[in-house]
Amino acid sequence: MTVPHATDSRTATRALRALAAEVGILDSYVDQTGRDVRETSDDTRRALLGALSIDVTTDDAALESLERLRADARAMLIEPARVVELVDPSRRLLAVRAPASRQRSGPWRLDVESEGGALHTSEGPWRGDTMLDISLPDLPAGYHRLRLTMSAGGQEWTNEQTLIVVPSRCASPDDLLGADDAFGLIANLYSVRSDRNWGVGDFTDLAHVGEWAAGRGADFVGVNPLHALVDRDGDISPYSPVSRLFRNPIYIDVERVPELDAAPAVRERLASPELREQLAALRASPDVRYDAVMAAKGLALDALYRVFVERVRGSGSARDHAYEAYVESNEPALSSFALWMAIAEQPGHGHDWRAWPTDLRSPDTAAAHRFAAEHTGRVDFHRWLQFETDRQLGDAGQRARRAGMRIGLYQDLAIGTSPGGADTWALPELFVHGACVGAPPDPLAMGGQNWGFPPLDPRALRRNGYRYFVDLLRGAFQHAGALRVDHVLGLFRLFWIPNDSSGIPGAYVRYPTADLLGILALESQRHGALVIGEDLGTIPPEVPGTLEKWGILSSKVLGFERDWRGFKRAADYPTLSLATVNTHDMTPFAGFWSGRDIELRRELGLVRDAELPDVQAARDRERGELLALLAADGCLPSPHADVRDGGLIAAVHDFLCRTPARLVGLSLDDLAGETEPVNVPGVTADRYPSWTRKMHGTIESIAATDDMGTAFGCTNRRRSAAG
């Protein structure tokens, strides 16, 4: 290929912009006003293309990169991945781009291996065609492998494709609930107090919350993301995990690990006055003390793992077989994660692989293999932790279902993963390491937001056959009757920001929406679980209709459901939605009503003293508008009604339960009257300790409160069989 020594500037600009378009960098976006268009600058294009390892350092390099990208596409006989709906007749045809050859004819052979293992082979000639269609067998919904070989003039070309046949919709509320509408409880599990936990809410607490809520007529209990975290040194945000494929063992109830029955020495240690005093202090702390909790649990779990190795491994018992089955079904990702954890906990290494010794910065190096061989017990310990975490979560889900919940656990899939965590270490080719995901400027963050985690490369996802995305969903749906997809707009587009920048110079990058939503529908149907998309914020016009087409419930939050008249009436809520009072990024209702959130924002410098009177006046108007709304919809006798002892939050819940929304989520914080938020977005930990605040009361005391039944509200959605 010959490249001009001096590229015309207009040609270079066209090449740069064509390159950006090829990889999905959008030319512009409409900002939060809905009116102003923000154009993507060429500097941003260069920065993001560079982050994708595409050379645009000079005009000539940009032109050459464009030619190389197009040549690579021409050389591809078949796409590396294809997602097609079961109702689409094109799933019976494979589109083939014939190889470039002077002798434009020869034989082809296609091997199709279905997900079930059946093999179908077909053969034929190709003569002078640049494109041809090959018939495929009638494949069912699932993941299938195609291998195409073509020959001509003594040359041979082979390409493979992952063919994913998907249903047209996710599982629907009708599938789980019939014609009924339902409500459920949503809790931040780490914040739950109990009379028996070790200073952080655990899976036994989750089971108790589920059983209690089921007795009140609830059909689901939702939790924060349970993804794997380091749980120390400030690495505690459930939305910034080290892995989205695996879970956080901090939620294990040590006293329900089966090995405890065969460990009298450990039982004696757990009953010691010293440990009991330590645990009482952890329970009494107003905040979750992650480091101390993990230190206490870690010692006990180490001892119980040794019992597992000595008494269970190789015994042929049901638990031994269950462990082997769990490991086999999660490999190779499980061992890779366990190895990352074992390396990270070594003195001097830390939990960011980018700062590790060079020869350990990949799981495929000789040093990493040697480390695994020398630390087999520690690697296996982390596999066992995941096994027990999965078992206890599954038990909590089963107990919720046995108590009468028709949906059961409602889990949460975070949008990203830590740049130095286990997922990016194991699969670096899937992540863009020169950019971060964030949000463009808006009234609450005029400099934009940089969320700090690397975006997935959409082209690499397709080359990978969407394997990582499939594994994410399978793990997230495990034991769940519903799944909330955080920032579901990320399945349409994500705002990429060049490293070390604010959100101002970023740009949106397009993702293969139909492919990702199709896979989501397939896994939803297979797990019999609903999907809720967190679709708050600036919504492109095509998003609502697309989510509805795929059967994904929209997120509707009371405070955001407004139009020019004020709060929307109950009848204006869409049917295919989950309605809630607030989110984890907002202050609980009691804090909103009392104005605690305004005072907190003033303390944090987010509201200036000069602005305070206007902000408080606006809140007074909101309170009046909300009371008028509740009265107009029959949830209060009048806007001036005396509401106390849970009466106001009950009226709010009754309002949401009168909407057509198929699901309504009640916050445990709202039921308990909490006023402090669990998270203040964009504020550093030294200014506000997000993700640490516990509830004031234990779940036992909350459940026994006389007015708790009143606070639930939702009388029109209670199951008749509920206690």
XYZ file of C-alpha atoms in Angstrom:
723
model
C 0.000 0.000 0.000
C 1.347 3.403 -0.969
C 0.555 6.404 1.202
C 1.185 9.946 -0.039
C 4.064 11.697 1.699
C 2.033 14.848 2.114
C -1.649 14.217 2.671
C -4.066 17.004 1.776
C -5.502 18.417 5.007
C -9.080 17.981 3.849
C -8.362 14.356 2.924
C -6.750 13.810 6.334
C -9.744 15.340 8.118
C -12.115 13.111 6.147
C -9.957 10.088 7.008
C -9.960 10.989 10.714
C -13.713 11.420 10.772
C -14.305 8.284 8.716
C -12.129 6.326 11.156
C -14.099 7.710 14.077
C -17.368 6.760 12.395
C -16.100 3.241 11.643
C -15.425 2.560 15.340
C -18.653 4.196 16.501
C -17.562 7.635 17.759
C -20.603 9.851 17.277
C -20.294 13.264 15.634
C -22.500 15.021 18.186
C -25.071 14.653 20.922
C -27.999 16.670 22.228
C -27.273 17.920 25.743
C -29.499 17.779 28.815
C -31.523 20.810 27.670
C -32.852 18.794 24.759
C -32.082 21.698 22.454
C -28.347 22.327 22.176
C -26.179 20.085 20.006
C -22.630 19.407 21.220
C -20.215 18.639 18.389
C -17.331 16.191 18.796
C -14.014 17.929 18.182
C -11.238 16.451 16.038
C -8.958 16.583 19.086
C -11.393 14.328 20.948
C -11.576 12.005 17.942
C -7.769 11.722 17.896
C -7.611 11.080 21.650
C -10.263 8.340 21.588
C -8.892 6.677 18.451
C -5.490 6.682 20.124
C -7.063 5.033 23.170
C -8.225 2.287 20.788
C -4.614 1.849 19.622
C -5.430 3.304 16.197
C -2.580 5.445 14.956
C -3.727 8.965 14.100
C -0.600 10.757 15.271
C -0.147 12.286 11.810
C -2.407 12.915 8.836
C -0.663 10.180 6.870
C -1.029 7.770 9.770
C -4.767 8.464 9.964
C -5.215 7.725 6.256
C -3.163 4.550 6.513
C -5.126 3.398 9.566
C -8.377 3.912 7.690
C -7.153 1.841 4.745
C -5.974 -0.906 7.100
C -9.317 -0.981 8.920
C -11.213 -1.313 5.650
C -8.803 -3.924 4.317
C -9.276 -6.004 7.449
C -13.034 -5.835 6.966
C -12.724 -6.920 3.329
C -10.551 -9.878 4.345
C -13.213 -11.220 6.709
C -15.220 -14.017 5.081
C -17.928 -13.972 7.751
C -18.590 -11.741 10.726
C -17.025 -13.025 13.970
C -20.384 -12.770 15.747
C -23.951 -12.497 14.593
C -27.073 -12.093 16.708
C -30.387 -12.775 14.985
C -33.934 -13.120 16.257
C -35.628 -16.494 16.108
C -38.460 -14.997 14.009
C -36.038 -13.536 11.450
C -35.880 -15.738 8.317
C -32.347 -14.487 7.625
C -31.109 -16.741 10.440
C -31.285 -19.588 7.887
C -28.680 -17.899 5.683
C -25.003 -17.162 6.183
C -23.750 -14.123 4.265
C -20.210 -14.782 2.940
C -17.715 -12.368 1.450
C -15.615 -14.395 -0.968
C -11.839 -14.118 -0.534
C -9.816 -11.910 -2.846
C -8.092 -14.262 -5.280
C -7.084 -14.181 -8.917
C -8.705 -17.572 -9.328
C -12.205 -16.657 -8.221
C -13.645 -20.129 -7.817
C -13.207 -23.147 -5.607
C -14.919 -25.278 -2.954
C -16.300 -24.231 0.406
C -17.081 -26.259 3.513
C -19.239 -25.163 6.444
C -19.298 -26.907 9.824
C -22.126 -25.851 12.136
C -21.966 -27.009 15.738
C -25.162 -26.291 17.627
C -25.160 -25.380 21.303
C -26.376 -28.871 22.068
C -23.353 -30.420 20.334
C -24.986 -31.577 17.095
C -22.734 -31.165 14.040
C -24.036 -30.266 10.585
C -21.677 -30.099 7.602
C -22.398 -28.756 4.137
C -20.212 -28.219 1.069
C -20.421 -26.563 -2.306
C -18.602 -24.541 -4.953
C -18.210 -20.817 -5.360
C -17.611 -19.359 -8.813
C -16.736 -15.751 -9.474
C -18.933 -14.395 -6.722
C -17.912 -11.595 -4.425
C -20.828 -12.398 -2.085
C -22.798 -15.567 -1.602
C -25.396 -16.905 0.822
C -25.076 -20.378 2.313
C -28.117 -22.111 3.763
C -28.029 -22.965 7.461
C -29.890 -25.632 9.411
C -32.916 -24.613 11.460
C -31.111 -23.718 14.671
C -32.981 -23.109 17.941
C -32.415 -20.178 20.285
C -28.926 -20.428 21.731
C -25.210 -20.116 21.021
C -23.867 -21.911 17.962
C -20.429 -22.161 16.341
C -19.827 -21.887 12.578
C -16.547 -22.676 10.824
C -16.232 -21.779 7.132
C -13.335 -22.869 4.938
C -12.919 -21.656 1.345
C -10.248 -22.632 -1.148
C -8.993 -21.286 -4.476
C -5.769 -21.478 -6.453
C -3.920 -23.478 -3.819
C -4.891 -21.058 -1.052
C -7.226 -21.723 1.878
C -9.112 -19.290 4.098
C -10.900 -20.152 7.336
C -13.152 -17.954 9.480
C -15.347 -18.744 12.483
C -18.548 -17.168 13.705
C -20.526 -17.261 16.919
C -24.155 -17.348 15.789
C -26.528 -16.361 18.589
C -30.226 -16.998 17.943
C -32.372 -15.011 20.359
C -36.022 -14.497 21.297
C -37.692 -11.205 20.457
C -38.374 -10.175 24.065
C -37.160 -10.629 27.597
C -39.281 -12.528 30.095
C -42.373 -10.456 30.834
C -44.274 -9.618 34.021
C -47.105 -11.766 32.666
C -44.760 -14.775 32.692
C -44.103 -14.404 36.421
C -47.200 -12.625 37.704
C -49.988 -13.369 35.264
C -52.206 -10.295 35.036
C -51.238 -9.082 38.527
C -49.205 -6.037 39.392
C -46.677 -6.395 42.198
C -44.569 -4.503 44.683
C -41.345 -5.365 46.460
C -38.685 -4.115 48.820
C -35.309 -2.625 47.833
C -32.431 -2.543 50.318
C -28.742 -1.739 50.472
C -27.629 -5.040 51.948
C -24.391 -3.758 53.488
C -26.384 -1.153 55.465
C -28.761 -3.648 57.096
C -28.311 -4.072 60.838
C -29.340 -7.191 62.710
C -28.923 -8.592 66.202
C -26.579 -11.282 64.904
C -24.529 -10.112 61.890
C -20.823 -9.200 62.008
C -21.127 -5.486 61.322
C -22.393 -5.679 57.755
C -25.651 -7.006 56.353
C -25.222 -10.583 55.128
C -27.097 -13.272 53.217
C -28.949 -14.444 56.327
C -30.165 -10.880 56.822
C -31.228 -10.864 53.166
C -33.226 -14.039 53.710
C -34.915 -12.513 56.775
C -35.753 -9.306 54.880
C -37.213 -11.394 52.057
C -39.325 -13.531 54.361
C -40.580 -10.512 56.300
C -41.427 -8.573 53.131
C -43.135 -11.631 51.638
C -45.326 -11.755 54.719
C -46.399 -8.194 53.926
C -47.410 -9.166 50.392
C -44.189 -8.248 48.558
C -43.124 -10.267 45.513
C -39.446 -9.329 45.332
C -36.551 -8.046 47.397
C -33.924 -6.002 45.576
C -30.318 -5.406 46.575
C -27.337 -3.276 45.592
C -24.791 -4.875 43.228
C -23.107 -7.785 45.022
C -20.038 -7.799 42.756
C -16.577 -8.574 44.094
C -14.847 -5.733 45.951
C -11.589 -5.415 47.856
C -13.530 -4.179 50.928
C -10.647 -2.140 52.256
C -8.634 1.002 51.588
C -11.688 2.848 50.296
C -12.464 0.257 47.603
C -16.064 -0.181 48.735
C -18.383 1.206 46.052
C -20.693 -1.556 44.811
C -20.711 0.252 41.459
C -16.920 0.064 41.003
C -16.094 -3.613 41.527
C -12.857 -5.448 40.828
C -14.959 -8.024 38.975
C -18.516 -8.106 37.734
C -18.249 -11.836 37.107
C -17.965 -12.789 40.784
C -19.389 -11.684 44.126
C -18.327 -10.112 47.384
C -17.651 -12.678 50.145
C -18.155 -10.014 52.820
C -21.833 -11.025 52.658
C -21.127 -14.607 53.797
C -22.708 -15.503 57.132
C -19.754 -17.272 58.758
C -22.010 -19.086 61.211
C -23.917 -20.743 58.373
C -20.903 -22.175 56.538
C -21.470 -25.976 56.593
C -17.855 -26.722 57.602
C -18.568 -25.139 60.996
C -20.411 -28.313 62.018
C -17.126 -30.238 61.764
C -14.926 -27.564 63.361
C -15.264 -27.536 67.169
C -12.143 -25.375 67.529
C -13.627 -22.714 65.249
C -16.973 -22.866 67.080
C -15.133 -22.373 70.344
C -13.324 -19.363 68.898
C -16.608 -17.867 67.649
C -18.085 -18.230 71.133
C -15.127 -16.593 72.871
C -15.812 -13.392 74.849
C -13.080 -11.581 72.926
C -14.650 -12.204 69.522
C -18.177 -11.593 70.825
C -17.042 -8.216 72.150
C -15.348 -7.392 68.834
C -18.479 -8.307 66.862
C -20.718 -6.325 69.199
C -18.566 -3.252 68.536
C -18.761 -3.805 64.786
C -22.551 -4.117 65.012
C -22.801 -0.966 67.141
C -20.722 1.145 64.746
C -22.865 3.667 62.824
C -20.831 2.908 59.697
C -19.702 -0.306 58.048
C -16.050 -0.800 59.027
C -15.104 -2.822 55.981
C -11.472 -3.484 56.903
C -12.341 -4.708 60.400
C -15.273 -6.825 59.204
C -13.134 -8.532 56.566
C -10.322 -9.087 59.058
C -12.696 -10.854 61.437
C -14.459 -12.855 58.741
C -11.197 -13.642 56.970
C -9.685 -15.409 60.001
C -12.790 -17.536 60.483
C -13.170 -18.345 56.790
C -9.491 -19.324 56.532
C -10.030 -21.832 59.309
C -13.249 -23.170 57.778
C -11.575 -23.555 54.391
C -8.917 -25.761 55.997
C -11.725 -27.934 57.368
C -13.212 -28.079 53.867
C -9.888 -29.281 52.422
C -9.359 -31.869 55.155
C -12.915 -33.202 55.533
C -14.824 -32.493 52.329
C -12.471 -32.414 49.324
C -12.292 -35.832 47.728
C -14.912 -37.253 50.094
C -17.524 -37.845 47.406
C -20.100 -36.041 49.564
C -22.869 -33.885 48.122
C -20.937 -30.746 49.088
C -17.776 -32.052 47.447
C -19.694 -32.712 44.219
C -21.393 -29.308 44.451
C -18.009 -27.590 44.725
C -16.607 -29.466 41.730
C -19.698 -28.617 39.680
C -19.476 -24.936 40.629
C -15.812 -24.734 39.668
C -16.329 -26.556 36.375
C -19.247 -24.331 35.365
C -17.291 -21.122 36.057
C -13.915 -21.932 34.549
C -11.604 -20.501 33.323
C -12.812 -17.158 34.668
C -13.038 -18.445 38.257
C -9.409 -19.547 38.499
C -8.261 -16.335 36.841
C -10.195 -14.274 39.388
C -8.926 -16.398 42.275
C -5.352 -15.985 41.046
C -5.786 -12.200 40.851
C -7.074 -12.160 44.420
C -4.173 -14.308 45.637
C -1.583 -12.062 43.978
C -3.314 -8.868 45.117
C -3.265 -9.846 48.791
C 0.499 -10.420 48.805
C 2.463 -7.764 50.742
C 3.606 -4.949 48.496
C 1.336 -5.817 45.573
C -2.002 -4.143 46.275
C -5.261 -4.300 44.364
C -4.244 -2.548 41.141
C -2.461 -4.907 38.765
C -1.057 -1.955 36.833
C 1.321 -1.344 39.770
C 2.373 -4.986 40.111
C 5.774 -6.265 38.976
C 5.816 -6.276 35.179
C 5.957 -10.057 34.891
C 2.691 -10.424 36.876
C 0.622 -7.947 34.868
C -0.969 -10.727 32.829
C -2.353 -14.135 33.837
C -0.541 -15.663 30.867
C 3.053 -14.963 31.922
C 5.468 -17.568 33.208
C 5.666 -15.655 36.494
C 1.871 -15.766 36.939
C 1.831 -19.510 36.228
C 4.659 -20.019 38.697
C 2.834 -17.976 41.336
C -0.302 -20.081 40.845
C 1.701 -23.295 41.253
C 3.368 -22.005 44.415
C 0.128 -20.736 45.977
C -2.376 -23.426 44.989
C -4.010 -23.428 48.411
C -4.587 -19.691 48.429
C -5.975 -19.688 44.891
C -8.319 -22.523 45.826
C -9.371 -20.625 48.960
C -10.705 -17.814 46.789
C -12.526 -20.338 44.570
C -14.112 -21.805 47.684
C -15.144 -18.354 48.915
C -17.012 -17.777 45.654
C -18.626 -21.208 45.931
C -19.918 -20.498 49.442
C -20.992 -16.964 48.486
C -23.027 -18.393 45.619
C -24.551 -21.085 47.857
C -25.702 -18.646 50.532
C -27.098 -16.192 47.978
C -29.007 -19.034 46.341
C -30.386 -20.099 49.716
C -31.610 -16.544 50.405
C -33.389 -16.551 47.061
C -35.010 -19.916 47.742
C -36.234 -18.773 51.141
C -37.833 -15.686 49.576
C -39.632 -17.872 47.025
C -40.744 -20.362 49.686
C -42.151 -17.450 51.698
C -44.438 -16.644 48.759
C -42.498 -14.212 46.562
C -43.224 -14.810 42.898
C -40.146 -12.921 41.683
C -37.758 -13.419 44.581
C -34.365 -11.745 44.434
C -33.979 -8.651 42.265
C -30.273 -8.172 41.582
C -28.279 -5.275 40.149
C -25.661 -5.293 37.372
C -23.179 -2.401 37.599
C -22.184 -0.608 34.392
C -18.414 -0.927 34.792
C -15.420 -2.433 36.542
C -12.266 -1.111 38.192
C -9.400 -0.298 35.775
C -6.939 -2.195 37.990
C -9.238 -5.084 38.850
C -9.482 -8.752 37.989
C -11.620 -8.432 34.846
C -9.301 -5.974 33.107
C -6.276 -8.074 34.160
C -7.711 -11.278 32.744
C -9.213 -9.776 29.581
C -7.199 -6.627 28.744
C -8.026 -6.883 25.041
C -11.706 -6.178 25.764
C -11.153 -2.883 27.598
C -10.095 0.556 26.388
C -7.267 1.519 28.712
C -6.771 5.079 27.452
C -10.266 6.335 28.241
C -12.837 6.354 31.027
C -16.628 6.213 31.071
C -18.495 9.223 32.409
C -21.171 11.771 31.651
C -21.156 15.086 29.779
C -21.686 18.392 31.584
C -25.111 19.013 33.121
C -26.529 21.470 35.681
C -25.383 19.309 38.608
C -21.859 18.798 37.227
C -20.842 21.610 34.913
C -17.444 20.003 34.290
C -18.974 16.654 33.417
C -18.398 13.441 35.354
C -15.542 10.983 35.043
C -16.602 7.678 36.606
C -13.110 6.252 36.476
C -13.652 2.852 34.869
C -12.578 1.793 31.377
C -15.144 1.261 28.630
C -15.524 -2.042 26.850
C -14.361 -1.923 23.242
C -17.473 -2.738 21.170
C -15.394 -4.147 18.282
C -13.434 -6.375 20.671
C -16.707 -7.588 22.206
C -17.878 -8.778 18.789
C -14.517 -10.399 17.998
C -14.851 -12.213 21.337
C -18.274 -13.540 20.301
C -19.781 -11.523 23.164
C -18.471 -14.184 25.558
C -17.710 -11.748 28.373
C -21.133 -10.106 28.098
C -22.831 -13.504 28.176
C -20.849 -14.499 31.272
C -21.767 -11.214 32.960
C -25.456 -11.818 32.393
C -25.385 -15.453 33.438
C -23.712 -14.545 36.706
C -26.071 -11.636 37.317
C -29.207 -13.690 36.598
C -28.075 -16.557 38.835
C -30.603 -16.908 41.706
C -32.516 -13.831 40.460
C -36.120 -13.367 39.402
C -35.358 -9.863 38.153
C -32.253 -7.964 37.112
C -31.699 -4.221 37.148
C -29.219 -3.125 34.477
C -27.483 -0.006 35.764
C -27.263 2.785 33.157
C -28.975 0.701 30.490
C -28.155 3.517 28.052
C -24.693 1.934 27.999
C -26.149 -0.761 25.762
C -26.875 2.021 23.253
C -23.957 4.394 23.744
C -21.413 5.411 26.387
C -19.719 8.720 27.000
C -15.956 8.148 26.638
C -13.516 10.618 28.154
C -9.797 10.628 27.329
C -7.758 9.710 30.405
C -6.866 12.551 32.769
C -9.709 14.720 31.466
C -12.997 16.031 32.796
C -16.221 15.226 30.985
C -16.028 18.273 28.724
C -13.810 16.885 25.899
C -15.542 13.502 25.734
C -17.760 11.958 23.065
C -20.440 9.295 22.853
C -19.476 5.947 21.350
C -22.074 3.668 19.801
C -22.555 0.047 20.949
C -24.184 -2.860 19.046
C -27.565 -2.343 20.687
C -29.605 -5.009 18.890
C -26.946 -7.641 19.573
C -26.626 -6.802 23.276
C -30.377 -6.567 23.856
C -30.908 -9.826 21.984
C -28.434 -11.639 24.235
C -30.059 -10.012 27.259
C -33.434 -11.338 26.094
C -32.033 -14.834 25.603
C -30.554 -14.995 29.108
C -33.666 -13.388 30.619
C -35.875 -16.051 29.068
C -33.549 -18.867 30.069
C -33.464 -17.717 33.682
C -37.156 -16.791 33.812
C -36.227 -13.327 35.078
C -37.481 -9.817 34.352
C -35.160 -7.022 33.221
C -35.375 -3.460 34.511
C -33.329 -0.841 32.683
C -32.066 2.141 34.683
C -32.829 4.688 31.982
C -32.604 7.935 33.936
C -30.901 11.045 32.608
C -30.749 12.385 29.056
C -32.510 9.786 26.915
C -31.967 9.621 23.131
C -35.336 9.503 21.354
C -34.926 5.931 20.114
C -34.336 4.425 23.574
C -37.863 4.189 25.090
C -39.351 2.432 22.064
C -36.404 0.052 21.792
C -36.578 -0.932 25.464
C -40.316 -1.502 25.141
C -39.808 -3.607 22.004
C -37.459 -5.907 23.919
C -39.764 -6.093 26.955
C -37.420 -4.221 29.308
C -39.083 -2.332 32.144
C -38.253 1.359 32.400
C -37.218 3.041 35.683
C -39.650 5.685 36.884
C -38.670 7.746 39.930
C -41.314 9.897 41.614
C -39.128 13.001 41.867
C -38.185 12.861 38.178
C -41.663 12.124 36.815
C -42.686 15.692 36.036
C -43.987 17.714 33.176
C -44.866 21.373 32.737
C -47.725 20.972 35.237
C -45.530 19.494 37.992
C -45.635 15.919 39.314
C -47.286 13.519 36.900
C -50.582 11.910 37.845
C -50.592 8.197 38.606
C -52.333 7.368 35.329
C -49.466 8.912 33.354
C -46.905 6.287 34.375
C -46.124 3.664 31.718
C -47.228 0.086 32.282
C -43.900 -1.557 31.462
C -41.979 0.054 34.289
C -40.694 -0.146 37.841
C -41.850 2.860 39.892
C -39.870 3.953 42.963
C -39.705 6.954 45.258
C -35.946 7.409 44.855
C -32.646 5.697 43.967
C -29.383 4.911 45.759
C -28.037 8.269 44.527
C -30.811 10.203 46.262
C -31.699 11.072 49.844
C -34.376 8.877 51.470
C -37.868 10.355 51.468
C -37.732 11.513 55.096
C -34.523 13.393 54.315
C -36.165 14.983 51.288
C -39.256 15.968 53.259
C -37.301 17.479 56.153
C -34.848 19.237 53.845
C -31.891 17.300 55.231
C -30.591 16.827 51.686
C -30.467 20.594 51.159
C -28.594 21.098 54.404
C -26.153 18.339 53.473
C -25.515 19.865 50.069
C -24.837 23.189 51.783
C -22.395 21.493 54.174
C -20.600 19.932 51.216
C -20.419 23.177 49.271
C -22.833 21.992 46.587
C -25.255 24.781 47.494
C -23.939 28.248 48.282
C -25.397 30.220 51.199
C -26.657 32.853 48.791
C -28.623 30.186 46.904
C -30.146 28.649 50.024
C -33.350 30.738 50.244
C -34.284 29.960 46.642
C -33.528 26.252 47.057
C -35.605 26.057 50.249
C -38.466 27.967 48.632
C -38.429 25.520 45.711
C -38.608 22.634 48.186
C -41.597 24.203 49.935
C -43.368 24.336 46.562
C -42.469 20.691 45.876
C -43.934 19.601 49.199
C -47.152 21.442 48.469
C -47.356 20.029 44.944
C -46.801 16.494 46.224
C -49.483 16.788 48.905
C -51.905 18.142 46.298
C -51.041 15.252 43.982
C -51.600 12.654 46.706
C -54.950 14.195 47.557
C -56.012 14.461 43.913
C -55.299 10.762 43.370
C -57.165 9.717 46.516
C -54.117 8.766 48.587
C -54.815 11.503 51.170
C -58.216 12.897 52.200
C -56.932 16.419 51.538
C -53.656 18.302 50.939
C -53.851 19.395 54.580
C -54.392 15.954 56.110
C -52.528 15.100 59.300
C -49.995 12.440 58.287
C -47.830 10.883 60.965
C -46.528 7.489 62.097
C -45.721 6.407 58.575
C -48.868 7.891 57.077
C -47.138 10.159 54.570
C -44.767 7.551 53.141
C -47.702 5.125 53.048
C -49.647 7.646 50.954
C -46.675 7.993 48.602
C -46.442 4.210 48.293
C -50.182 3.953 47.684
C -49.825 6.568 44.942
C -47.123 4.539 43.182
C -49.188 1.385 43.572
C -52.115 3.094 41.844
C -50.006 3.721 38.752
C -50.174 1.258 35.847
C -46.499 0.347 36.503
C -46.293 -3.440 36.736
C -43.724 -3.230 39.536
C -43.320 -0.822 42.444
C -40.195 -0.831 44.593
C -40.338 0.361 48.208
C -37.076 1.398 49.819
C -36.283 -0.193 53.182
C -34.665 3.143 54.122
C -37.966 4.912 53.446
C -39.949 2.409 55.490
C -37.548 2.895 58.398
C -37.501 6.708 58.148
C -33.808 7.106 57.343
C -32.738 10.642 56.447
C -29.095 10.324 55.316
C -28.188 9.191 51.777
C -25.968 6.151 51.267
C -24.199 7.936 48.413
C -23.557 11.515 47.361
C -22.430 11.337 43.705
C -19.302 13.219 42.756
C -18.193 13.831 46.351
C -14.946 12.257 47.571
C -14.807 9.955 50.594
C -12.962 12.516 52.716
C -15.972 14.839 52.380
C -18.784 12.284 52.630
C -18.388 8.569 53.462
C -20.572 7.077 50.733
C -21.446 3.366 50.872
C -20.769 3.103 54.629
C -23.889 4.448 56.366
C -25.862 1.810 58.239
C -29.542 1.892 59.076
C -30.391 3.103 62.582
C -32.534 0.134 63.572
C -31.997 -3.590 63.232
C -34.151 -5.575 60.852
C -35.665 -7.282 63.882
C -36.717 -3.970 65.469
C -37.953 -2.559 62.151
C -40.109 -5.606 61.520
C -41.598 -5.350 65.010
C -42.485 -1.633 64.737
C -46.228 -1.136 65.120
C -46.589 1.404 62.311
C -44.467 -0.547 59.791
C -47.544 -2.159 58.286
C -48.967 1.296 57.690
C -45.755 2.570 56.069
C -45.806 -0.215 53.487
C -49.013 1.055 51.923
C -49.688 -0.604 48.533
C -52.871 -2.168 49.898
C -54.201 -2.688 46.372
C -51.195 -4.838 45.409
C -50.976 -7.136 48.424
C -51.283 -10.803 47.630
C -54.404 -12.285 49.192
C -52.324 -15.109 50.669
C -49.988 -12.668 52.423
C -49.860 -12.705 56.217
